[in-house]
Coordinates of C-alpha atoms and ligand atoms in Angstrom, one line a residue:
M13 CA 0.0 0.0 0.0
P14 CA 1.5 3.4 -0.9
M15 CA 2.5 5.4 2.2
E16 CA -0.2 8.0 1.8
L17 CA -3.0 5.4 2.0
L18 CA -1.9 4.0 5.3
P19 CA -4.5 4.6 7.9
L20 CA -3.2 7.2 10.4
V21 CA -5.5 6.8 13.3
P22 CA -6.2 3.5 15.2
P23 CA -9.2 1.6 13.7
G24 CA -11.3 2.2 16.9
G25 CA -10.8 5.9 16.5
L26 CA -9.5 8.4 19.1
K27 CA -11.6 10.5 21.4
N28 CA -10.3 13.9 22.4
S29 CA -9.3 12.7 25.8
Q30 CA -7.3 9.8 24.3
A31 CA -5.0 11.8 21.9
P32 CA -1.5 12.7 23.1
W33 CA -2.0 16.5 23.3
D34 CA 0.7 17.0 25.8
S35 CA 3.2 15.5 23.4
F36 CA 2.1 17.7 20.5
D37 CA 5.4 18.9 18.9
S38 CA 4.8 22.6 18.8
R39 CA 8.0 23.4 16.9
D40 CA 7.3 20.8 14.2
Y41 CA 3.7 22.0 13.8
F42 CA 4.8 25.6 13.6
E43 CA 7.6 24.9 11.1
H44 CA 5.3 22.9 8.8
N45 CA 2.4 25.2 8.9
Y46 CA 3.3 28.8 9.7
R47 CA 7.0 29.4 8.9
S48 CA 5.8 31.2 5.8
L49 CA 2.4 32.3 4.5
R50 CA 0.7 29.7 2.3
E51 CA -1.7 30.6 -0.4
D52 CA -4.7 29.0 1.3
D53 CA -3.9 30.8 4.6
R54 CA -3.6 34.1 2.7
R55 CA -7.1 33.6 1.3
I56 CA -8.5 32.7 4.7
L57 CA -6.7 35.7 6.3
T58 CA -8.0 38.1 3.7
A59 CA -11.6 36.9 4.1
V60 CA -11.4 37.0 7.9
R61 CA -9.9 40.5 7.8
D62 CA -12.7 41.7 5.5
H63 CA -15.4 40.0 7.6
F64 CA -14.2 41.5 10.9
G65 CA -13.7 44.9 9.2
A66 CA -17.2 44.9 7.7
H67 CA -18.8 44.2 11.1
L68 CA -16.5 46.1 13.4
G69 CA -15.4 49.0 11.2
H70 CA -13.4 51.6 13.2
N71 CA -15.0 50.7 16.5
G72 CA -12.6 51.3 19.4
G73 CA -10.1 48.8 20.6
E74 CA -11.7 47.7 23.8
L75 CA -13.4 44.4 22.7
R76 CA -12.5 41.0 24.0
G77 CA -11.3 38.4 21.5
L78 CA -11.1 34.7 21.9
D79 CA -9.1 32.1 19.8
V80 CA -10.0 28.5 20.8
G81 CA -7.3 25.8 20.3
A82 CA -4.7 28.4 19.3
G83 CA -1.9 25.8 18.8
T84 CA 1.1 27.7 17.3
N85 CA -1.0 29.9 15.1
L86 CA -1.0 33.6 15.8
Y87 CA -2.8 34.8 12.7
P88 CA -6.4 34.5 14.1
S89 CA -5.3 36.7 17.0
L90 CA -3.6 39.2 14.6
A91 CA -6.8 39.3 12.6
M92 CA -8.7 40.4 15.8
L93 CA -6.1 42.8 17.1
P94 CA -7.4 46.3 16.0
W95 CA -10.6 45.8 18.0
C96 CA -9.3 44.1 21.1
S97 CA -7.7 45.2 24.4
R98 CA -7.8 41.5 25.5
I99 CA -7.4 38.4 23.4
T100 CA -7.6 35.0 25.1
L101 CA -5.7 32.3 23.4
F102 CA -7.3 29.1 24.8
E103 CA -5.3 25.9 24.4
R104 CA -5.2 22.5 25.8
A105 CA -1.7 21.2 25.0
A106 CA 1.1 22.1 27.5
G107 CA 3.7 22.5 24.8
N108 CA 1.6 24.8 22.7
V109 CA 0.7 26.9 25.8
A110 CA 4.4 27.3 26.6
W111 CA 5.1 28.1 22.9
L112 CA 2.3 30.7 22.8
R113 CA 3.4 32.4 26.1
E114 CA 6.9 32.8 24.7
E115 CA 5.8 33.9 21.2
V116 CA 3.2 36.5 22.1
G117 CA 5.8 38.4 24.2
R118 CA 7.6 39.4 20.9
Y119 CA 6.4 37.4 17.9
G120 CA 8.7 36.2 15.2
E121 CA 9.4 37.8 11.9
N122 CA 7.5 35.1 10.0
W123 CA 4.2 36.8 11.1
D124 CA 5.2 40.0 9.4
E125 CA 3.9 38.8 6.0
F126 CA 0.6 37.8 7.7
W127 CA 0.3 41.2 9.2
Q128 CA 1.2 42.8 5.8
V129 CA -1.9 41.2 4.3
L130 CA -4.1 42.5 7.2
T131 CA -2.8 46.1 6.7
E132 CA -4.4 46.2 3.3
L133 CA -7.5 47.1 5.2
P134 CA -7.3 50.6 6.9
A135 CA -8.6 49.4 10.3
Y136 CA -5.3 47.5 10.8
Q137 CA -3.1 50.5 9.8
G138 CA -4.2 52.1 13.0
V139 CA -2.2 49.6 15.0
A140 CA 1.2 51.2 15.1
D141 CA 3.1 48.4 16.7
P142 CA 1.3 45.1 16.4
R143 CA 4.1 43.2 18.3
L144 CA 3.7 45.4 21.3
R145 CA -0.1 45.5 21.0
L146 CA -0.4 41.7 20.9
A147 CA 2.1 41.4 23.8
Q148 CA -0.2 43.7 25.8
A149 CA -3.5 42.1 24.7
A150 CA -2.7 38.4 24.7
D151 CA -3.8 36.2 27.6
V152 CA -2.7 32.5 27.0
V153 CA -5.0 30.2 29.0
Q154 CA -4.5 26.5 29.3
G155 CA -7.7 24.5 29.4
D156 CA -9.9 21.8 27.9
L157 CA -12.6 23.5 25.8
F158 CA -15.1 20.7 26.6
T159 CA -15.1 21.5 30.3
E160 CA -13.3 24.8 30.9
L161 CA -14.3 27.3 28.3
P162 CA -16.4 30.1 29.9
Q163 CA -19.7 31.1 28.2
R164 CA -20.7 34.5 26.7
V165 CA -17.3 36.1 27.2
A166 CA -16.1 37.1 23.7
D167 CA -17.1 40.0 21.5
L168 CA -15.4 38.3 18.5
G169 CA -13.9 34.9 18.1
T170 CA -12.0 32.4 16.0
M171 CA -11.5 28.6 16.1
F172 CA -9.1 27.4 13.4
F173 CA -8.6 23.7 12.5
V174 CA -9.8 22.5 15.9
A175 CA -13.4 21.2 16.0
E176 CA -12.8 18.6 13.3
S177 CA -9.1 18.0 14.3
L178 CA -9.5 16.9 17.9
S179 CA -11.3 13.6 17.8
T180 CA -12.7 11.0 15.4
E181 CA -16.1 11.3 17.1
A182 CA -19.0 13.1 15.4
E183 CA -20.4 14.1 18.8
E184 CA -17.2 15.8 19.8
F185 CA -17.0 17.8 16.5
V186 CA -20.6 19.1 17.0
S187 CA -20.0 19.7 20.7
A188 CA -16.8 21.7 20.0
V189 CA -18.6 24.0 17.6
D190 CA -21.5 24.4 20.1
I191 CA -19.1 25.2 22.9
F192 CA -17.3 27.7 20.8
A193 CA -20.5 29.5 19.8
K194 CA -21.6 29.6 23.4
A195 CA -18.4 31.4 24.4
L196 CA -19.4 34.3 22.1
R197 CA -21.7 37.1 23.0
P198 CA -24.8 37.8 20.9
G199 CA -23.9 39.6 17.7
A200 CA -20.2 38.6 17.9
P201 CA -18.5 38.2 14.5
F202 CA -16.7 34.8 14.3
A203 CA -14.5 32.9 11.9
V204 CA -14.1 29.1 12.0
A205 CA -11.6 27.3 9.7
L206 CA -11.7 23.6 9.2
M207 CA -10.0 20.8 7.2
E208 CA -12.3 19.1 4.8
N209 CA -12.4 15.3 4.8
S210 CA -9.4 15.0 7.1
E211 CA -8.2 11.5 8.0
G212 CA -6.1 12.6 10.9
Y213 CA -2.7 14.3 10.9
E214 CA 0.9 13.7 12.0
V215 CA 2.8 16.2 14.1
G216 CA 6.4 15.1 14.6
E217 CA 6.3 11.4 15.3
L218 CA 2.7 11.3 16.5
V219 CA -0.7 10.9 15.0
F220 CA -3.7 13.1 15.9
P221 CA -7.3 12.3 15.2
A222 CA -9.8 14.1 12.9
Y223 CA -13.5 13.7 12.0
K224 CA -14.3 13.9 8.3
I225 CA -16.5 16.8 7.5
V226 CA -17.8 18.6 4.4
T227 CA -19.4 22.0 4.0
N228 CA -22.9 20.8 5.0
D229 CA -21.7 19.5 8.3
V230 CA -20.3 22.9 9.1
V231 CA -23.5 24.7 8.0
D232 CA -25.6 22.1 10.0
C233 CA -23.9 22.7 13.3
L234 CA -23.4 26.5 13.0
R235 CA -26.9 27.4 11.6
G236 CA -28.6 27.2 15.0
H237 CA -26.1 29.7 16.4
A238 CA -25.5 32.1 13.6
A239 CA -27.4 35.1 12.2
D240 CA -28.7 34.8 8.6
D241 CA -25.6 35.9 6.9
L242 CA -23.5 32.7 7.7
R243 CA -21.2 31.8 4.8
V244 CA -19.1 28.7 4.4
T245 CA -16.5 28.8 1.7
R246 CA -14.3 26.0 0.3
I247 CA -10.7 26.9 -0.1
E248 CA -8.2 25.0 -2.2
D249 CA -5.5 27.4 -3.2
G250 CA -1.8 26.5 -3.7
P251 CA -0.1 23.2 -2.9
K252 CA -1.6 20.9 -0.3
L253 CA -0.2 21.0 3.2
R254 CA -0.1 17.2 3.5
N255 CA -2.0 14.1 2.3
G256 CA -5.2 13.0 3.8
Y257 CA -7.6 16.0 3.3
T258 CA -9.4 17.5 0.4
G259 CA -9.3 21.3 1.1
M260 CA -10.1 23.8 3.8
L261 CA -13.4 25.3 4.8
L262 CA -14.0 28.8 6.2
A263 CA -17.2 29.7 8.1
L264 CA -17.8 33.4 8.6
G265 CA -20.8 34.7 10.5
R266 CA -22.1 36.5 13.5
L267 CA -23.7 35.0 16.6
R268 CA -27.5 35.5 16.6
P269 CA -28.2 38.8 18.3
Ligands
SAM311 C1 -4.8 21.1 14.4 S1 -4.4 22.0 15.8 C2 -4.9 23.7 15.3 C3 -4.0 24.7 15.9 C4 -4.2 26.1 15.4 N1 -5.5 26.6 15.8 C5 -4.0 26.3 14.0 O1 -4.8 27.1 13.4 O2 -3.1 25.7 13.4 C6 -5.6 21.6 17.0 C7 -5.4 22.3 18.3 O3 -6.5 22.0 19.1 C8 -6.0 21.9 20.5 N2 -7.0 21.1 21.2 C9 -7.3 19.8 21.1 N3 -8.2 19.4 22.0 C10 -8.5 20.5 22.7 C11 -9.4 20.8 23.8 N4 -10.1 19.8 24.3 N5 -9.4 22.0 24.3 C12 -8.6 23.0 23.8 N6 -7.8 22.8 22.8 C13 -7.7 21.6 22.2 C14 -4.7 21.2 20.2 O4 -3.8 21.2 21.3 C15 -4.2 21.9 19.0 O5 -3.4 23.0 19.4

């Protein structure tokens, strides 16, 4: 059997509590995914920028942002930065929490090209020093979203490649989306990015579980939470990140007022 067809995850599946989160290799994940800006991430970043800009405009900088399952990805937080005085980066894995605490203090130069894309929208140009601003706003919190994420705390929120990438169980996918939505305040703009048809993924030497989803699954579980303008877009720009998925999905909306 060719390498790419080998099953990644054990046949019985893996629940969220069974996956080796505390051995997640943060450095490997960061290098593979975010050392430089990929075309698919550029498209996501652009769409999220325009979505937040359209709903939040030039409104102050006192809002509270939330990124659930932040991993080693700072671009969702950067996308929320102009509007926030506080951004909670909520994350389960100990290694990622340590990586985030170090990184937000003075983020690396790789993120400059992500920030560059954001500054194409005037709202971001008002942030004179995004490194300093993120260092002041970021609050890295270790926790399990299933039991420890507070409700109705965020004025805007993101959850990138988490709900479908934490378990092989359908119920845990749906529940993760529900819990994310419940952490937002009514009317809050949100962005949720997901891998389409993911079979699981390797980070360093270890395998992490995924639940296979397509656009309709995302619409089905967000529809009950979102205002009428929910949009789910399929993104397939540039070379694939790895084998074992068919594209990326981006859901943009607002929580029901
Ligand atoms: C595929 S990674 C995505 C990381 C990052 N958001 C990104 O965009 O690349 C999945 C992330 O979800 C986190 N995670 C898994 N289960 C979690 C849970 N129960 N509560 C909070 N975070 C969790 C993992 O530690 C990991 O950082």
